[in-house]
Tab-separated table of C-alpha atoms in Angstrom:
chain	number	residue	atom	x	y	z
A	180	MET	CA	0.000	0.000	0.000
A	181	THR	CA	1.172	3.507	-0.852
A	182	THR	CA	-0.211	6.472	1.068
A	183	ILE	CA	0.424	9.955	-0.296
A	184	PRO	CA	-0.585	12.941	1.848
A	185	VAL	CA	-2.044	16.087	0.324
A	186	ALA	CA	-0.799	18.676	2.802
A	187	LEU	CA	-3.360	21.468	3.074
A	188	GLY	CA	-3.464	22.246	6.773
A	189	SER	CA	-6.928	21.600	8.184
A	190	ARG	CA	-8.054	20.330	4.754
A	191	SER	CA	-5.269	17.732	4.453
A	192	TYR	CA	-6.138	14.202	3.397
A	193	ASP	CA	-4.534	10.982	2.245
A	194	VAL	CA	-4.516	9.298	-1.144
A	195	VAL	CA	-4.368	5.542	-0.553
A	196	ILE	CA	-3.163	3.428	-3.490
A	197	GLU	CA	-3.370	-0.335	-3.281
A	198	ALA	CA	-4.473	-3.162	-5.558
A	199	GLY	CA	-7.707	-4.620	-4.205
A	200	VAL	CA	-8.455	-1.692	-1.894
A	201	LEU	CA	-12.005	-1.368	-3.251
A	202	ALA	CA	-12.995	-4.682	-1.632
A	203	ARG	CA	-11.682	-3.351	1.686
A	204	ALA	CA	-12.989	0.186	1.345
A	205	ALA	CA	-15.079	-0.148	4.502
A	206	ASP	CA	-11.863	-0.126	6.547
A	207	TRP	CA	-11.566	3.572	5.658
A	208	LEU	CA	-15.208	4.480	5.105
A	209	LYS	CA	-16.770	3.048	8.266
A	210	PRO	CA	-15.161	5.672	10.544
A	211	LEU	CA	-16.516	8.380	8.219
A	212	SER	CA	-20.034	6.943	8.249
A	213	ARG	CA	-20.699	7.978	11.879
A	214	GLY	CA	-23.054	5.019	12.143
A	215	ARG	CA	-25.292	6.444	9.420
A	216	ARG	CA	-26.163	5.293	5.920
A	217	MET	CA	-23.670	6.355	3.265
A	218	ALA	CA	-24.677	7.695	-0.132
A	219	ILE	CA	-22.701	6.396	-3.111
A	220	VAL	CA	-22.921	8.189	-6.447
A	221	THR	CA	-21.812	6.304	-9.533
A	222	ASP	CA	-22.749	5.755	-13.175
A	223	GLU	CA	-24.192	2.887	-15.162
A	224	ASN	CA	-20.762	1.751	-16.401
A	225	VAL	CA	-19.462	1.186	-12.885
A	226	LEU	CA	-22.131	-1.150	-11.497
A	227	PRO	CA	-19.758	-4.133	-10.963
A	228	HIS	CA	-17.489	-1.928	-8.838
A	229	LEU	CA	-20.533	-0.576	-7.004
A	230	ALA	CA	-21.430	-4.144	-6.023
A	231	THR	CA	-17.914	-4.690	-4.645
A	232	LEU	CA	-18.022	-1.464	-2.645
A	233	GLN	CA	-21.472	-2.103	-1.202
A	234	ALA	CA	-20.507	-5.656	-0.257
A	235	SER	CA	-17.540	-4.275	1.695
A	236	LEU	CA	-19.747	-1.768	3.499
A	237	THR	CA	-22.454	-4.313	4.259
A	238	ALA	CA	-19.929	-6.746	5.707
A	239	ALA	CA	-18.754	-3.960	8.015
A	240	GLY	CA	-22.286	-3.127	9.116
A	241	VAL	CA	-22.573	0.085	7.084
A	242	GLU	CA	-25.783	0.542	5.104
A	243	SER	CA	-25.660	2.500	1.861
A	244	ASP	CA	-27.819	4.077	-0.820
A	245	ALA	CA	-26.675	4.100	-4.445
A	246	ILE	CA	-27.475	6.926	-6.854
A	247	VAL	CA	-26.772	5.727	-10.393
A	248	LEU	CA	-26.403	8.378	-13.103
A	249	PRO	CA	-25.947	8.119	-16.879
A	250	PRO	CA	-22.325	7.884	-18.060
A	251	GLY	CA	-20.598	10.499	-20.191
A	252	GLU	CA	-19.624	14.161	-20.196
A	253	GLY	CA	-23.274	15.188	-20.567
A	254	THR	CA	-23.815	14.230	-16.927
A	255	LYS	CA	-21.726	17.234	-15.827
A	256	SER	CA	-24.729	19.509	-16.329
A	257	TRP	CA	-27.090	21.821	-14.467
A	258	ALA	CA	-29.877	19.281	-14.884
A	259	MET	CA	-27.877	16.457	-13.322
A	260	LEU	CA	-26.571	18.721	-10.564
A	261	GLU	CA	-30.161	19.586	-9.649
A	262	GLN	CA	-31.203	15.940	-9.779
A	263	LEU	CA	-28.267	14.848	-7.630
A	264	THR	CA	-28.623	17.547	-4.976
A	265	ASP	CA	-32.352	16.901	-4.691
A	266	ARG	CA	-31.706	13.186	-4.217
A	267	LEU	CA	-29.014	13.798	-1.584
A	268	LEU	CA	-31.383	16.060	0.329
A	269	GLU	CA	-34.110	13.421	0.091
A	270	LEU	CA	-31.676	10.972	1.691
A	271	GLY	CA	-31.196	13.390	4.579
A	272	ILE	CA	-27.540	14.216	4.004
A	273	GLU	CA	-26.043	16.230	6.855
A	274	ARG	CA	-23.003	18.501	6.872
A	275	GLY	CA	-21.006	15.917	8.775
A	276	ASP	CA	-21.780	13.126	6.293
A	277	HIS	CA	-19.513	11.927	3.493
A	278	VAL	CA	-20.823	11.109	0.030
A	279	VAL	CA	-18.795	8.582	-1.967
A	280	ALA	CA	-17.979	9.435	-5.594
A	281	LEU	CA	-17.370	6.104	-7.342
A	282	GLY	CA	-16.478	6.621	-10.989
A	283	GLY	CA	-14.389	8.599	-13.413
A	284	GLY	CA	-13.737	12.304	-13.662
A	285	VAL	CA	-17.332	13.160	-14.561
A	286	ILE	CA	-18.727	11.580	-11.399
A	287	GLY	CA	-15.936	12.978	-9.242
A	288	ASP	CA	-16.382	16.522	-10.547
A	289	LEU	CA	-20.176	16.459	-10.271
A	290	VAL	CA	-20.300	14.868	-6.818
A	291	GLY	CA	-17.594	17.158	-5.471
A	292	PHE	CA	-19.463	20.243	-6.676
A	293	ALA	CA	-22.775	18.956	-5.304
A	294	CYS	CA	-21.133	18.330	-1.927
A	295	SER	CA	-19.678	21.838	-1.923
A	296	ILE	CA	-23.180	23.345	-2.017
A	297	VAL	CA	-25.462	20.848	-0.237
A	298	LYS	CA	-26.116	22.197	3.274
A	299	ARG	CA	-23.414	24.780	2.414
A	300	GLY	CA	-20.861	22.002	2.241
A	301	CYS	CA	-20.714	18.354	3.246
A	302	GLY	CA	-17.878	15.851	3.011
A	303	PHE	CA	-17.063	13.475	0.184
A	304	VAL	CA	-14.689	10.669	-0.691
A	305	GLN	CA	-13.197	9.995	-4.106
A	306	ILE	CA	-12.914	6.402	-5.344
A	307	PRO	CA	-11.791	6.923	-8.958
A	308	THR	CA	-12.336	4.095	-11.424
A	309	THR	CA	-10.573	5.471	-14.519
A	310	LEU	CA	-6.877	6.089	-15.059
A	311	LEU	CA	-7.508	9.758	-15.772
A	312	ALA	CA	-9.393	10.244	-12.518
A	313	GLN	CA	-6.836	8.248	-10.535
A	314	VAL	CA	-3.847	10.308	-11.678
A	315	ASP	CA	-5.486	13.710	-11.942
A	316	SER	CA	-9.070	14.757	-11.287
A	317	SER	CA	-9.659	12.888	-8.008
A	318	VAL	CA	-6.838	14.805	-6.291
A	319	GLY	CA	-6.786	18.532	-5.658
A	320	GLY	CA	-10.364	19.569	-4.976
A	321	LYS	CA	-11.332	21.104	-8.304
A	322	THR	CA	-15.029	20.383	-8.859
A	323	ALA	CA	-17.273	21.637	-11.633
A	324	ILE	CA	-19.978	21.163	-14.208
A	325	ASN	CA	-20.071	22.283	-17.828
A	326	SER	CA	-22.294	25.048	-19.175
A	327	ARG	CA	-23.291	26.235	-22.621
A	328	ALA	CA	-20.364	28.659	-22.507
A	329	GLY	CA	-17.728	26.000	-21.957
A	330	LYS	CA	-16.152	23.263	-19.880
A	331	ASN	CA	-15.846	23.435	-16.073
A	332	LEU	CA	-16.955	27.071	-15.939
A	333	VAL	CA	-19.268	26.564	-12.950
A	334	GLY	CA	-17.664	24.973	-9.912
A	335	ALA	CA	-15.835	25.296	-6.617
A	336	PHE	CA	-12.698	24.255	-4.805
A	337	HIS	CA	-13.840	21.525	-2.413
A	338	GLN	CA	-11.282	19.029	-1.155
A	339	PRO	CA	-12.241	15.400	-0.531
A	340	ALA	CA	-11.709	13.838	2.883
A	341	LEU	CA	-10.008	10.796	1.352
A	342	VAL	CA	-9.061	9.281	-1.993
A	343	LEU	CA	-8.964	5.496	-2.432
A	344	ILE	CA	-7.277	4.266	-5.612
A	345	ASP	CA	-7.499	0.620	-6.667
A	346	PRO	CA	-5.395	0.004	-9.802
A	347	ASP	CA	-7.160	-3.341	-10.301
A	348	VAL	CA	-10.391	-1.608	-11.353
A	349	LEU	CA	-8.598	-0.507	-14.521
A	350	ASP	CA	-8.756	-4.122	-15.745
A	351	THR	CA	-12.342	-3.454	-16.844
A	352	LEU	CA	-11.608	-0.074	-18.451
A	353	PRO	CA	-11.856	0.086	-22.261
A	354	LEU	CA	-8.510	0.574	-24.001
A	355	ARG	CA	-9.560	3.931	-25.415
A	356	HIS	CA	-10.184	5.242	-21.902
A	357	VAL	CA	-6.863	3.861	-20.666
A	358	ARG	CA	-5.089	5.725	-23.433
A	359	ALA	CA	-7.025	8.902	-22.648
A	360	GLY	CA	-6.011	8.640	-19.001
A	361	TYR	CA	-2.398	8.127	-19.980
A	362	ALA	CA	-2.359	11.663	-21.402
A	363	GLU	CA	-2.628	12.976	-17.845
A	364	VAL	CA	0.240	10.703	-16.782
A	365	VAL	CA	2.733	11.835	-19.397
A	366	LYS	CA	1.709	15.432	-18.705
A	367	TYR	CA	3.691	15.371	-15.443
A	368	GLY	CA	6.850	14.553	-17.347
A	369	LEU	CA	6.252	17.323	-19.846
A	370	ILE	CA	5.610	19.906	-17.131
A	371	ASP	CA	8.821	19.679	-15.101
A	372	ASP	CA	10.131	16.114	-15.011
A	373	PRO	CA	12.018	15.098	-18.159
A	374	ALA	CA	13.278	11.926	-16.445
A	375	PHE	CA	9.685	10.807	-15.953
A	376	PHE	CA	8.953	11.548	-19.613
A	377	GLU	CA	11.817	9.227	-20.514
A	378	TRP	CA	10.293	6.597	-18.217
A	379	CYS	CA	7.003	7.066	-20.053
A	380	GLU	CA	8.642	6.620	-23.431
A	381	ALA	CA	10.102	3.307	-22.257
A	382	ASN	CA	7.136	2.013	-20.241
A	383	ALA	CA	3.953	3.470	-21.705
A	384	PRO	CA	3.194	0.428	-23.907
A	385	ALA	CA	3.352	-1.852	-20.854
A	386	LEU	CA	1.289	0.576	-18.790
A	387	VAL	CA	-1.442	0.809	-21.428
A	388	ALA	CA	-1.413	-2.969	-21.842
A	389	GLY	CA	-2.132	-3.368	-18.111
A	390	ASP	CA	1.241	-4.294	-16.632
A	391	PRO	CA	0.634	-4.034	-12.845
A	392	ALA	CA	4.096	-2.715	-11.961
A	393	ALA	CA	4.098	-0.020	-14.642
A	394	ARG	CA	0.560	0.964	-13.772
A	395	ALA	CA	1.254	1.199	-10.036
A	396	TYR	CA	4.405	3.271	-10.545
A	397	ALA	CA	2.716	5.672	-12.963
A	398	ILE	CA	-0.246	6.240	-10.635
A	399	ALA	CA	1.880	6.795	-7.525
A	400	HIS	CA	4.346	9.090	-9.320
A	401	SER	CA	1.544	11.145	-10.859
A	402	VAL	CA	-0.397	11.494	-7.612
A	403	ALA	CA	2.742	12.507	-5.711
A	404	ALA	CA	3.523	15.135	-8.338
A	405	LYS	CA	0.024	16.578	-8.211
A	406	ALA	CA	-0.122	16.479	-4.412
A	407	ARG	CA	3.100	18.469	-4.241
A	408	ILE	CA	1.832	21.127	-6.645
A	409	VAL	CA	-1.594	21.389	-4.997
A	410	ALA	CA	0.018	21.775	-1.565
A	411	GLU	CA	2.059	24.687	-2.930
A	412	ASP	CA	-0.823	26.417	-4.723
A	413	GLU	CA	-4.233	25.025	-3.756
A	414	ARG	CA	-6.357	27.659	-5.495
A	415	GLU	CA	-4.118	28.457	-8.444
A	416	THR	CA	-3.128	31.864	-7.090
A	417	THR	CA	0.660	31.763	-7.514
A	418	GLY	CA	0.771	30.223	-10.980
A	419	LYS	CA	2.344	26.936	-9.854
A	420	ARG	CA	-0.878	24.922	-10.054
A	421	ALA	CA	-1.659	26.491	-13.419
A	422	LEU	CA	1.113	24.315	-14.860
A	423	LEU	CA	-1.239	21.341	-14.440
A	424	ASN	CA	-3.345	22.877	-17.208
A	425	LEU	CA	-0.761	22.046	-19.852
A	426	GLY	CA	-2.654	21.169	-23.024
A	427	HIS	CA	-6.010	22.173	-21.578
A	428	THR	CA	-6.501	25.537	-23.306
A	429	PHE	CA	-6.123	23.974	-26.737
A	430	GLY	CA	-7.770	20.752	-25.563
A	431	HIS	CA	-10.888	22.357	-24.115
A	432	ALA	CA	-11.396	24.246	-27.379
A	433	LEU	CA	-11.294	20.941	-29.255
A	434	GLU	CA	-13.710	19.392	-26.742
A	435	ALA	CA	-16.077	22.336	-27.129
A	436	GLU	CA	-16.058	21.926	-30.902
A	437	ALA	CA	-16.872	18.238	-30.348
A	438	GLY	CA	-19.827	19.248	-28.199
A	439	PHE	CA	-18.280	17.842	-24.985
A	440	SER	CA	-19.216	14.389	-26.156
A	441	ASP	CA	-17.634	10.974	-26.570
A	442	ARG	CA	-16.460	12.103	-29.988
A	443	LEU	CA	-13.411	13.363	-28.119
A	444	LEU	CA	-12.636	12.179	-24.605
A	445	HIS	CA	-11.106	14.700	-22.213
A	446	GLY	CA	-7.750	12.908	-22.161
A	447	GLU	CA	-7.698	12.779	-25.942
A	448	GLY	CA	-8.310	16.522	-26.032
A	449	VAL	CA	-5.502	17.075	-23.526
A	450	ALA	CA	-3.129	14.925	-25.602
A	451	ALA	CA	-3.860	16.895	-28.749
A	452	GLY	CA	-3.635	20.098	-26.730
A	453	MET	CA	-0.200	19.237	-25.352
A	454	ALA	CA	1.088	18.458	-28.836
A	455	LEU	CA	-0.317	21.785	-30.031
A	456	ALA	CA	1.221	23.642	-27.076
A	457	PHE	CA	4.636	22.202	-27.894
A	458	GLY	CA	4.117	22.798	-31.600
A	459	TYR	CA	3.138	26.419	-30.988
A	460	SER	CA	6.111	26.855	-28.634
A	461	ALA	CA	8.437	25.537	-31.339
A	462	ALA	CA	6.812	27.781	-33.957
A	463	ARG	CA	7.549	30.781	-31.743
A	464	GLY	CA	11.135	29.691	-31.260
A	465	LEU	CA	10.652	28.948	-27.567
A	466	ALA	CA	11.192	25.190	-27.700
A	467	PRO	CA	13.363	23.014	-29.936
A	468	ALA	CA	11.415	21.630	-32.866
A	469	ALA	CA	12.922	18.238	-32.032
A	470	ASP	CA	11.176	18.278	-28.646
A	471	ALA	CA	7.824	19.129	-30.215
A	472	ASP	CA	8.305	16.312	-32.727
A	473	ARG	CA	9.293	13.918	-29.946
A	474	VAL	CA	6.135	14.705	-27.943
A	475	ALA	CA	3.887	14.297	-30.970
A	476	ALA	CA	5.572	11.047	-31.978
A	477	HIS	CA	5.161	9.610	-28.489
A	478	LEU	CA	1.466	10.458	-28.354
A	479	ARG	CA	0.909	8.921	-31.789
A	480	ALA	CA	2.754	5.777	-30.755
A	481	ILE	CA	0.351	5.298	-27.846
A	482	GLY	CA	-2.663	5.887	-30.075
A	483	LEU	CA	-3.464	9.421	-28.940
A	484	PRO	CA	-4.189	12.406	-31.212
A	485	ASP	CA	-1.362	14.873	-31.796
A	486	GLY	CA	-3.288	17.744	-33.347
A	487	VAL	CA	-6.590	19.130	-34.580
A	488	ALA	CA	-7.158	16.769	-37.489
A	489	ALA	CA	-5.942	13.749	-35.527
A	490	ALA	CA	-8.546	14.607	-32.891
A	491	GLY	CA	-11.236	14.347	-35.555
A	492	ILE	CA	-11.999	18.074	-35.460
A	493	GLU	CA	-12.721	20.079	-38.595
A	494	ALA	CA	-12.511	23.686	-37.507
A	495	ASP	CA	-10.406	26.690	-38.423
A	496	GLY	CA	-8.299	28.763	-36.071
A	497	GLU	CA	-10.930	31.451	-35.659
A	498	THR	CA	-13.512	28.939	-34.473
A	499	LEU	CA	-11.177	27.307	-31.970
A	500	VAL	CA	-9.900	30.614	-30.602
A	501	ALA	CA	-13.520	31.709	-30.113
A	502	HIS	CA	-13.962	28.698	-27.845
A	503	MET	CA	-10.817	29.684	-25.941
A	504	LEU	CA	-12.284	33.090	-25.105
A	505	HIS	CA	-14.670	31.319	-22.721
A	506	ASP	CA	-11.760	29.763	-20.823
A	507	LYS	CA	-12.140	30.169	-17.047
A	508	LYS	CA	-8.507	31.301	-16.817
A	509	MET	CA	-9.214	34.562	-18.675
A	510	ASP	CA	-7.850	37.435	-16.593
A	511	ALA	CA	-8.311	41.118	-17.429
A	512	GLY	CA	-9.092	40.157	-20.996
A	513	LYS	CA	-5.925	38.100	-21.407
A	514	LEU	CA	-5.761	34.343	-21.811
A	515	PRO	CA	-2.765	32.667	-20.146
A	516	PHE	CA	-1.204	29.845	-22.165
A	517	LEU	CA	0.937	26.992	-20.926
A	518	LEU	CA	3.899	26.860	-23.288
A	519	ALA	CA	7.258	25.096	-23.115
A	520	ARG	CA	10.948	25.795	-23.484
A	521	GLY	CA	11.423	22.087	-24.007
A	522	ILE	CA	10.386	18.792	-22.431
A	523	GLY	CA	10.117	19.451	-18.695
A	524	GLY	CA	10.187	23.201	-19.228
A	525	THR	CA	6.537	24.269	-19.124
A	526	PHE	CA	5.822	27.876	-18.182
A	527	LEU	CA	2.878	30.285	-18.074
A	528	ASP	CA	2.781	32.957	-20.776
A	529	ILE	CA	0.286	35.814	-20.436
A	530	SER	CA	1.487	37.688	-23.522
A	531	VAL	CA	0.252	35.330	-26.242
A	532	ASN	CA	-1.261	37.056	-29.259
A	533	LEU	CA	-4.457	35.218	-30.188
A	534	ALA	CA	-4.021	36.266	-33.793
A	535	ASP	CA	-0.788	34.262	-33.800
A	536	VAL	CA	-2.632	31.299	-32.285
A	537	ARG	CA	-5.272	31.490	-35.029
A	538	ALA	CA	-2.592	31.564	-37.681
A	539	PHE	CA	-0.787	28.613	-36.091
A	540	LEU	CA	-3.958	26.538	-35.925
A	541	ASP	CA	-4.825	27.354	-39.530
A	542	ALA	CA	-1.347	26.280	-40.582
């Protein structure tokens, strides 16, 4: 078992990583139940894991109620937020209770946001069941839903009380979703850890194929990296946490053009966005062209998109930049971009000319 602390003072919590931990989840959840029924929120794709979790709770004498939502990005909506909060209130959720989010990033984001507003804030626990959620979205307390204007534009910072990660649940994850999650793994190497990027180049095929050792190392390394950054800059005020958005400005624009649908999974959008960020950095003379080519080649080798066309998007630069103008990171009319001076050299640039971005995307 690996336990990684997220050090945030009174809001600190542990991320527990262990194969098979889902079947023993009650060891951690029973103390949080306070002798009351626990609410579990999940989606229709996760029902086998729900059965495992509820069996663990039942064996420990903890009763539970399951709220099963539709899968997919469309669930991160006002309508589903209303439905979920109403159901939690019907179940009598109190401020001292903890709701369990069992699922991928969509469930984690929605449940976390709901828990930030129900009774002006109740507790929640993340049990992520996708690679992307395990290495990224379950840690750090960013919660949100999508709106017509864009992705994750309505939300709150609300830290979980605990994160339980069971790498074994990835055995049931479709290959496409494993690849999409891998984009958030390799991101940590591209941000500030070139040695980890080299590890990814050597071990990504084994990781994607389900090798337990590669999978466990990638998850633990990624979580530790994110925990460190979040502890330094919980609410993205110093710019350090902003580095975790590498690829997201371009990627969210691609996702918006795809209608936030399964046409383009979030991790696929991030992969294409990272390749574009490195490509744009090289075009501006900030990063070596060889590094941009190396990043794109690695993503292609894993089966991830490395640009607009590869992501299945047919849109010009003007259209994509228009999507970017709804980015939640807009500040005083300027859009910060995560660019790179090379692999492991990501930095925040607030002086990007959007006309140059349009021209780059058109090219």
